[in-house]
Tab-separated table of C-alpha atoms and ligand atoms in Angstrom:
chain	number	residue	atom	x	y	z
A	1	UNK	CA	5.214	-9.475	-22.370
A	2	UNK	CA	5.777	-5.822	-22.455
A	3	UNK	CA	3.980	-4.265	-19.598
A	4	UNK	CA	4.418	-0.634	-21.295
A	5	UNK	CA	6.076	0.573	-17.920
A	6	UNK	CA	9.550	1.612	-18.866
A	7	UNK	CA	10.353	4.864	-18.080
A	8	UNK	CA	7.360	5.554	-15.986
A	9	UNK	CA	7.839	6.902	-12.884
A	10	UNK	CA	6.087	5.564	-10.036
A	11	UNK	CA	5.821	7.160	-6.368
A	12	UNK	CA	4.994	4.122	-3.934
A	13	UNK	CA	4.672	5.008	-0.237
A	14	UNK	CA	6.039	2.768	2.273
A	15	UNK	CA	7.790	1.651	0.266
A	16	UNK	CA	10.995	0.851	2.364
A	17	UNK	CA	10.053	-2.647	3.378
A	18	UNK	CA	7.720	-5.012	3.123
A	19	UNK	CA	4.492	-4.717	0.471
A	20	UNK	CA	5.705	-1.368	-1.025
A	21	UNK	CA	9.289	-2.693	-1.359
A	22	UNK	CA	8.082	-5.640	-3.434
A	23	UNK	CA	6.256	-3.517	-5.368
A	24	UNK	CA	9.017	-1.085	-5.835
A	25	UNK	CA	11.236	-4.238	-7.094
A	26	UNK	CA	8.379	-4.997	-9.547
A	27	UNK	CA	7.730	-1.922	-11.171
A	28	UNK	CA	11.501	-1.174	-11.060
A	29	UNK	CA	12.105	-4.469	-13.208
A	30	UNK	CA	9.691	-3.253	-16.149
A	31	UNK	CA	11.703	-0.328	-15.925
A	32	UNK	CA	10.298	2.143	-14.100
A	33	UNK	CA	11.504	4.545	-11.652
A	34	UNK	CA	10.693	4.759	-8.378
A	35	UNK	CA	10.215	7.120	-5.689
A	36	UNK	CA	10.608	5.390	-2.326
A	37	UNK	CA	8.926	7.928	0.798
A	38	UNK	CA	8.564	6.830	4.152
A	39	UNK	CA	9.475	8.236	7.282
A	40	UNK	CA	12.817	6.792	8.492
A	41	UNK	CA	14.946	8.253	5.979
A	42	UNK	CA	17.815	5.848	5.705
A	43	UNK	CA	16.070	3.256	5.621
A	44	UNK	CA	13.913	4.576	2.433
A	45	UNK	CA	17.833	5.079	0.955
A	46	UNK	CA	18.696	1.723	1.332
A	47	UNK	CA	15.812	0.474	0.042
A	48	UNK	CA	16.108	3.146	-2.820
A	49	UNK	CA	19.603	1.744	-3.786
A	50	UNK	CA	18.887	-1.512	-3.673
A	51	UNK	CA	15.839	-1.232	-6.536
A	52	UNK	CA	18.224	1.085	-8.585
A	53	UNK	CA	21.198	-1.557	-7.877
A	54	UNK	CA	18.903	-4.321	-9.127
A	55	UNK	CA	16.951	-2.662	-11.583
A	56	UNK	CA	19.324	0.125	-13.583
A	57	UNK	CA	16.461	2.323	-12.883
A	58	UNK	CA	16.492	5.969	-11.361
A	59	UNK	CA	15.806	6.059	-7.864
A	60	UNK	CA	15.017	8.950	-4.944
A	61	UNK	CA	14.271	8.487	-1.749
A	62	UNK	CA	12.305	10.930	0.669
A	63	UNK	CA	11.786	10.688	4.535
A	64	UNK	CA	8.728	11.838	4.628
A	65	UNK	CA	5.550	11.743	7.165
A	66	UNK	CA	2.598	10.898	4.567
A	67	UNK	CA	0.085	11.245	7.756
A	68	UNK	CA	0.613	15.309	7.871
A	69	UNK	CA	0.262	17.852	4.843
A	70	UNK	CA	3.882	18.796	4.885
A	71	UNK	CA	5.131	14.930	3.912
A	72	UNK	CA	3.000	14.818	0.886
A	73	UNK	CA	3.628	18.228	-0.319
A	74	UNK	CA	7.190	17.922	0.273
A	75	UNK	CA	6.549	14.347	-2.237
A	76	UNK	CA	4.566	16.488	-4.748
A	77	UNK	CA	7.269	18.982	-4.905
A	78	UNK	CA	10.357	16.420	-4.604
A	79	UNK	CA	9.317	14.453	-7.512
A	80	UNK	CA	8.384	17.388	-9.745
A	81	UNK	CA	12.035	18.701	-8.997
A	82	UNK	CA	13.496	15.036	-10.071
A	83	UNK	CA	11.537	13.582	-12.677
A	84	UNK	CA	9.477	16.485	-14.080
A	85	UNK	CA	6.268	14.642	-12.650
A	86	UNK	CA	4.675	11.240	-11.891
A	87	UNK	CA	2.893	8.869	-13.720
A	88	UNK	CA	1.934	6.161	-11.159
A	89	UNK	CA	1.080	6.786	-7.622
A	90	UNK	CA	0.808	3.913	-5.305
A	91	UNK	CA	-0.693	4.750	-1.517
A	92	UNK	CA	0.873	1.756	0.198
A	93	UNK	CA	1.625	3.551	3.979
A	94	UNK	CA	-0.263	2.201	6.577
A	95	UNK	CA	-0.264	0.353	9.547
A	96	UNK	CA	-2.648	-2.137	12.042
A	97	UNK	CA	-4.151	-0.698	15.144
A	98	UNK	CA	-5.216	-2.434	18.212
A	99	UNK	CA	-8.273	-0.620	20.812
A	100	UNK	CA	-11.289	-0.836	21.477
A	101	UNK	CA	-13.574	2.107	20.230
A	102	UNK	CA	-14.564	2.687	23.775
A	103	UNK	CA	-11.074	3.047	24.914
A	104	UNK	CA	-9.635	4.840	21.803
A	105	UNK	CA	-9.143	8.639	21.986
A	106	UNK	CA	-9.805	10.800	19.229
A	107	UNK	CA	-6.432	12.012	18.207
A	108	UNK	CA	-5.583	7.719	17.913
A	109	UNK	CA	-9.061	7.867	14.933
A	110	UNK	CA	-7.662	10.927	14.016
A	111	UNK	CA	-3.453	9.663	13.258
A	112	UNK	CA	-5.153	6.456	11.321
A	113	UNK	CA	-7.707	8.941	9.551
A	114	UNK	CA	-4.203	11.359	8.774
A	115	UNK	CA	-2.497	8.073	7.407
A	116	UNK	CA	-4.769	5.778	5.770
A	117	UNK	CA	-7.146	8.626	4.015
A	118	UNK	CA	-5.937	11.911	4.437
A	119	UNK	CA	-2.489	10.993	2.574
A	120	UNK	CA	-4.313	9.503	-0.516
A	121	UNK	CA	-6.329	12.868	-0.531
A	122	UNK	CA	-3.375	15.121	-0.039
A	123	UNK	CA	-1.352	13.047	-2.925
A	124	UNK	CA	-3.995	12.050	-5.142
A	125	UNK	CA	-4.957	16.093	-5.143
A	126	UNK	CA	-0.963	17.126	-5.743
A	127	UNK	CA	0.183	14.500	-8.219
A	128	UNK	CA	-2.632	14.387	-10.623
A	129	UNK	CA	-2.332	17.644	-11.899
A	130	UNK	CA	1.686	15.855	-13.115
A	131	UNK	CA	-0.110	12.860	-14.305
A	132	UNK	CA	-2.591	14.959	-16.491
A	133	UNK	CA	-0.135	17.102	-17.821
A	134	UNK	CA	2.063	13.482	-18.920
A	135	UNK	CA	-0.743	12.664	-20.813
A	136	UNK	CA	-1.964	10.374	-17.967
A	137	UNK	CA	-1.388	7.667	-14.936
A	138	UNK	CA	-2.637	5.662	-12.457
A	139	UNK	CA	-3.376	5.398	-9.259
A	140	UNK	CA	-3.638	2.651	-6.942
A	141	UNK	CA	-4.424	2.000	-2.970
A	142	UNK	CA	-3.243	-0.463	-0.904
A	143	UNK	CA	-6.464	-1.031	1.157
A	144	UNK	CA	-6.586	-4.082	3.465
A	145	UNK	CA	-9.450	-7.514	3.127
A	146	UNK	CA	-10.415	-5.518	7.056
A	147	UNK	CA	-12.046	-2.986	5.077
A	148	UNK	CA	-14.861	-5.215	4.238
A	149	UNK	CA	-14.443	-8.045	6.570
A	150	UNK	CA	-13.129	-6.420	10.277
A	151	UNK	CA	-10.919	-8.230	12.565
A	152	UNK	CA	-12.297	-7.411	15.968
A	153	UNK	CA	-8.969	-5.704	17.841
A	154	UNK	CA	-8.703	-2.958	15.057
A	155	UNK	CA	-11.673	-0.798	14.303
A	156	UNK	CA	-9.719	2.161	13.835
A	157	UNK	CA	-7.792	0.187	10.812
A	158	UNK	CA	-11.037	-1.718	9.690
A	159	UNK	CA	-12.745	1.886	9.896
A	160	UNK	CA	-10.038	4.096	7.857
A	161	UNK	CA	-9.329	1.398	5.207
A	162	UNK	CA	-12.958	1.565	4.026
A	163	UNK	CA	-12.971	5.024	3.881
A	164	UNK	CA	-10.122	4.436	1.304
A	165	UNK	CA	-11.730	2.316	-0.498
A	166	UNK	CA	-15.106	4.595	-0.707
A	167	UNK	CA	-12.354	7.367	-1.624
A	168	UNK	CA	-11.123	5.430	-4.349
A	169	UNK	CA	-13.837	4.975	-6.184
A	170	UNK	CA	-14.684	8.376	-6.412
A	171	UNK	CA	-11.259	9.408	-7.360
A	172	UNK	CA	-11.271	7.203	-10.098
A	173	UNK	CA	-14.836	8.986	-11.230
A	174	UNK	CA	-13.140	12.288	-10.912
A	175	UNK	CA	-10.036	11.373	-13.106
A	176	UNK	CA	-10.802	8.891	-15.766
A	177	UNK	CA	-11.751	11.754	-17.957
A	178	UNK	CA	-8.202	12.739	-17.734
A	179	UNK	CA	-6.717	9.162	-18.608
A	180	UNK	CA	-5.803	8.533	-15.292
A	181	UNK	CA	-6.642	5.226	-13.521
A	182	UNK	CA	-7.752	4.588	-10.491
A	183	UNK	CA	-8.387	1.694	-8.166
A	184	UNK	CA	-8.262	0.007	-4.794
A	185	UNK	CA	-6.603	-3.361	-3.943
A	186	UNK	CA	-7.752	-5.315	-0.613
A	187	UNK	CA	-4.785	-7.866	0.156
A	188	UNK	CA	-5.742	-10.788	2.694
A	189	UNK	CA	-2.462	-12.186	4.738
A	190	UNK	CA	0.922	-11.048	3.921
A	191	UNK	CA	3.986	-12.211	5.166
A	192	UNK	CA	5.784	-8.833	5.818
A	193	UNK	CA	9.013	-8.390	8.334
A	194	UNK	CA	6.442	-6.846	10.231
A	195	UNK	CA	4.365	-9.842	10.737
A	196	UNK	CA	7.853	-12.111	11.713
A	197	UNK	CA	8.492	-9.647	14.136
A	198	UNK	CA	5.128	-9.991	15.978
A	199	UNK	CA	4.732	-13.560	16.024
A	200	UNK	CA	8.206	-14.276	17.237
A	201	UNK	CA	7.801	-11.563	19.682
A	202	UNK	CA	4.373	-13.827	21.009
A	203	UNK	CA	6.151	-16.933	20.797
A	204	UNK	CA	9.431	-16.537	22.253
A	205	UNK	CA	9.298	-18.729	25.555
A	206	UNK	CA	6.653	-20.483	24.916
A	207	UNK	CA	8.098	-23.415	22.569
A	208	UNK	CA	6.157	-22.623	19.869
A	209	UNK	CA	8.015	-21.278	16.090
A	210	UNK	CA	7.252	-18.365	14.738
A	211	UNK	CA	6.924	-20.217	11.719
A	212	UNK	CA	3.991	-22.199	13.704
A	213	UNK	CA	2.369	-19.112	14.943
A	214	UNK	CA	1.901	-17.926	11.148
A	215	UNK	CA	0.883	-21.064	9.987
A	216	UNK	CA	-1.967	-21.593	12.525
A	217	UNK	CA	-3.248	-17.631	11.549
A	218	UNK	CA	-3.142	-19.016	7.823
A	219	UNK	CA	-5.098	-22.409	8.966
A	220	UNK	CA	-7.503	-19.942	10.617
A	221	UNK	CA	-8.585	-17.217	8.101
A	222	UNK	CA	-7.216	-18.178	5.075
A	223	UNK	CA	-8.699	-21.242	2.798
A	224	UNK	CA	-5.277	-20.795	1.192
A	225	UNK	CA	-3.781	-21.883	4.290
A	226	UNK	CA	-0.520	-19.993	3.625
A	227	UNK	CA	0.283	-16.340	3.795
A	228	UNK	CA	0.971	-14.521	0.071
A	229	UNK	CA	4.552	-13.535	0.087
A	230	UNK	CA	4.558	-9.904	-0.667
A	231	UNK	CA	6.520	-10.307	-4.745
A	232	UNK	CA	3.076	-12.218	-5.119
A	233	UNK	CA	0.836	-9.556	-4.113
A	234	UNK	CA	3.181	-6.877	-5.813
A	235	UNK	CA	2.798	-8.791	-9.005
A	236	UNK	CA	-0.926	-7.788	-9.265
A	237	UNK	CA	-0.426	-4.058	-8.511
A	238	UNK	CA	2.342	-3.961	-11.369
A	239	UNK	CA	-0.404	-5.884	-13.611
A	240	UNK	CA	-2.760	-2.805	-12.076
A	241	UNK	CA	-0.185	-0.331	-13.474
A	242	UNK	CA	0.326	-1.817	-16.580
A	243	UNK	CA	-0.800	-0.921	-20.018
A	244	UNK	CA	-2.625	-5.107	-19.799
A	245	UNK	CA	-4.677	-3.302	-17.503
A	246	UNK	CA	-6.046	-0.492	-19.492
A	247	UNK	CA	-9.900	-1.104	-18.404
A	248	UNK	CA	-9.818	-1.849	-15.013
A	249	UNK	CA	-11.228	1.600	-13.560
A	250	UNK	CA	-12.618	2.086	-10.163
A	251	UNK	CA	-12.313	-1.020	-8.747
A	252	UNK	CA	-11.524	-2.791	-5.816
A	253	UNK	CA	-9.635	-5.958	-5.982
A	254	UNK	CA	-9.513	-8.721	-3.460
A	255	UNK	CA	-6.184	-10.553	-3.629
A	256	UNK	CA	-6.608	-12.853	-0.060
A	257	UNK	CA	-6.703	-16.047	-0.710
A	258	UNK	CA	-10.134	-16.873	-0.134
A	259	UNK	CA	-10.153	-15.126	2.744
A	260	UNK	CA	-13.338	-13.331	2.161
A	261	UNK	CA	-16.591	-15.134	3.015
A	262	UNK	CA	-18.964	-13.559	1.249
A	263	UNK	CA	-18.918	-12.428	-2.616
A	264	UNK	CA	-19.661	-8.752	-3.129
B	1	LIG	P1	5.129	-2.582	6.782
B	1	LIG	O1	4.857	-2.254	8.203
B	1	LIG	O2	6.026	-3.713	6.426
B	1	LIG	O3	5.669	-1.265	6.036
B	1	LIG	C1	4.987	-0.057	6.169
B	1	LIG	C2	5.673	0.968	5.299
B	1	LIG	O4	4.971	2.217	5.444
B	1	LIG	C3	7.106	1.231	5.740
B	1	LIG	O5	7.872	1.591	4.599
B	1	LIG	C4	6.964	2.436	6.673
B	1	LIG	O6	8.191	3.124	6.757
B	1	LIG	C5	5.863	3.210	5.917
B	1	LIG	N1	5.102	4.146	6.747
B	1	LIG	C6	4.365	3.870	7.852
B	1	LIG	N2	3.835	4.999	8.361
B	1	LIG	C7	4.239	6.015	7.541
B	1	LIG	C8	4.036	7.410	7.537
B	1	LIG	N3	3.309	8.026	8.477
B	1	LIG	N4	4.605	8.143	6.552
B	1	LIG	C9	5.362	7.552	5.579
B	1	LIG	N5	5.573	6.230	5.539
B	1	LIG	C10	5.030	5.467	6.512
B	1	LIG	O7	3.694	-2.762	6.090
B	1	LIG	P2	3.162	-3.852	5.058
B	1	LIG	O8	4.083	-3.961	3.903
B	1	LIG	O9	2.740	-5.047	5.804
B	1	LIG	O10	1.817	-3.123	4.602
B	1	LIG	C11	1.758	-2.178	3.554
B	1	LIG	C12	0.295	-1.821	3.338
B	1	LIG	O11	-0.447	-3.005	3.058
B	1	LIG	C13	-0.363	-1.170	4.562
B	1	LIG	O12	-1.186	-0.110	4.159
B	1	LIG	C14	-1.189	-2.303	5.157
B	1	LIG	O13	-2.323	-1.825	5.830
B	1	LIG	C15	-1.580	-3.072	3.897
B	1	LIG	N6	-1.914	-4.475	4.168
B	1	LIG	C16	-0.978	-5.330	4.691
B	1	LIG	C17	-1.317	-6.648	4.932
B	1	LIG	C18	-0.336	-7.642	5.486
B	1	LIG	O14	-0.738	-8.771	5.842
B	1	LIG	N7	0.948	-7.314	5.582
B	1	LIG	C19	-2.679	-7.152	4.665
B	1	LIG	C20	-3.574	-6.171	4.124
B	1	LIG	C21	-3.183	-4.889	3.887
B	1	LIG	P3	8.545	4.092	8.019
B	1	LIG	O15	8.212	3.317	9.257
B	1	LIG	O16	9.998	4.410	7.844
B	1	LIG	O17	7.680	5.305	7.850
């Protein structure tokens, strides 16, 4: 099937590891290219050669902060300079918190609000003008299932990652007239480095797996009773991106599982 992606050129955030690497990977095999931005800069290289290794696509990495105005406009400006504009922008960045809103300060709301919301502002507002001028685009967010269903240690995460979803949608109002897409994607459990790392950080000396650990969050929240691996998850944002996908507009997506327990 011919996804109508080749030669697209697709800015995914975070996308050095992890979710935005997998999607990078997919969008790279339909034959787009990809812009890779994160802030540790090597690491965004690597990951950078590795898609264009695989893939035979262009590639350019940027180690950028997306949480302050400088990162994305040094994105906007970057990938102008490179490509002559994007086509697809994917808002992947982001990262769990931990607090309690009585013990949170407000420049801790105010990083999350920086990095979860402020960068899809800042990017949405300096790469649609490209996408319009191409004729058209899309634009997706990485939001989280906590958005709509909290987990109790992060409010600050639960609280920011609605607020991207709510910003979504009206994005998506604002630019359909000009072709471009726009939509919100809430994943459930993900097996990321990220989450290895934790659990065999809370299991080491206590004879339990890591593997173990993950499996008993999975037998907790998800009816799935596995975690997605994150090619699975990236599959759906390259459908997203894809010309298959040419009414979804506005949306938000749940791809969890069954980890949601209500319908909405
Ligand atoms: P990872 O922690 O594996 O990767 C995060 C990526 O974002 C890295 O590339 C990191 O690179 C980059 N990043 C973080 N902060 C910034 C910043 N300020 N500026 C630029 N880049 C940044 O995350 P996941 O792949 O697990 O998650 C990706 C997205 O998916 C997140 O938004 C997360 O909330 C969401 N999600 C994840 C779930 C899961 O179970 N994994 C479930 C639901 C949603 P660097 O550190 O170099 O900046």
């Amino acid at each position: 099937m011919d996804l109508g992606l080749r030669d697209k050129v697709a800015v995914i955030t975070g996308g050095s590891i992890g979710i935005g690497l997998a999607i990078g990977h997919g969008l790279a095999a339909e034959g787009a290219h990809v812009v890779v931005a994160a802030r540790d800069g090597e690491r965004a290289k690597s990951a950078a050669d590795e898609i264009a290794g695989r893939h035979g696509v262009r590639t350019l990495a940027l180690g950028v902060d997306v949480a302050t105005a400088a990162g994305c406009e040094t994105i906007v400006q970057e990938v102008e300079k490179a490509f002559g504009g994007a086509d697809i922008l994917i808002n992947n960045a982001g990262t769990g918190s931990n607090e309690t809103i009585l013990e949170a300060p407000d420049d801790k709301w105010q990083y999350y609000w920086d990095l979860h919301v402020m960068a899809a502002v800042r990017l949405g507002r300096g790469l649609a003008p490209q996408m319009i001028r191409r004729g058209g685009g899309v634009v997706l967010h990485n939001c989280s299932i906590c958005a709509t269903q909290p987990l109790w240690y992060e409010p600050i995460y639960n609280t920011t990652k609605a607020a991207l979803v709510m910003f979504s949608k009206n994005l998506a109002n604002e630019l359909i007239p000009h072709n471009i897409r726009v939509n919100a994607v809430n994943l459930g459990l993900t097996l990321t480095p990220d989450w290895v790392k934790t659990a065999t950080q809370l299991t080491e000396g206590t004879g339990r797996t890591w593997q173990d650990y993950i499996q008993g969050i999975a037998d907790e929240f998800a009816p799935i009773k596995r975690f997605a691996s994150p090619e699975e998850v990236a599959n759906f944002f390259v459908f997203l991106c894809s010309d298959k996908a040419t009414y979804s507009v506005g949306s938000t997506y749940y791809v969890d599982g069954g980890m949601l327990k209500t319908v909405t």
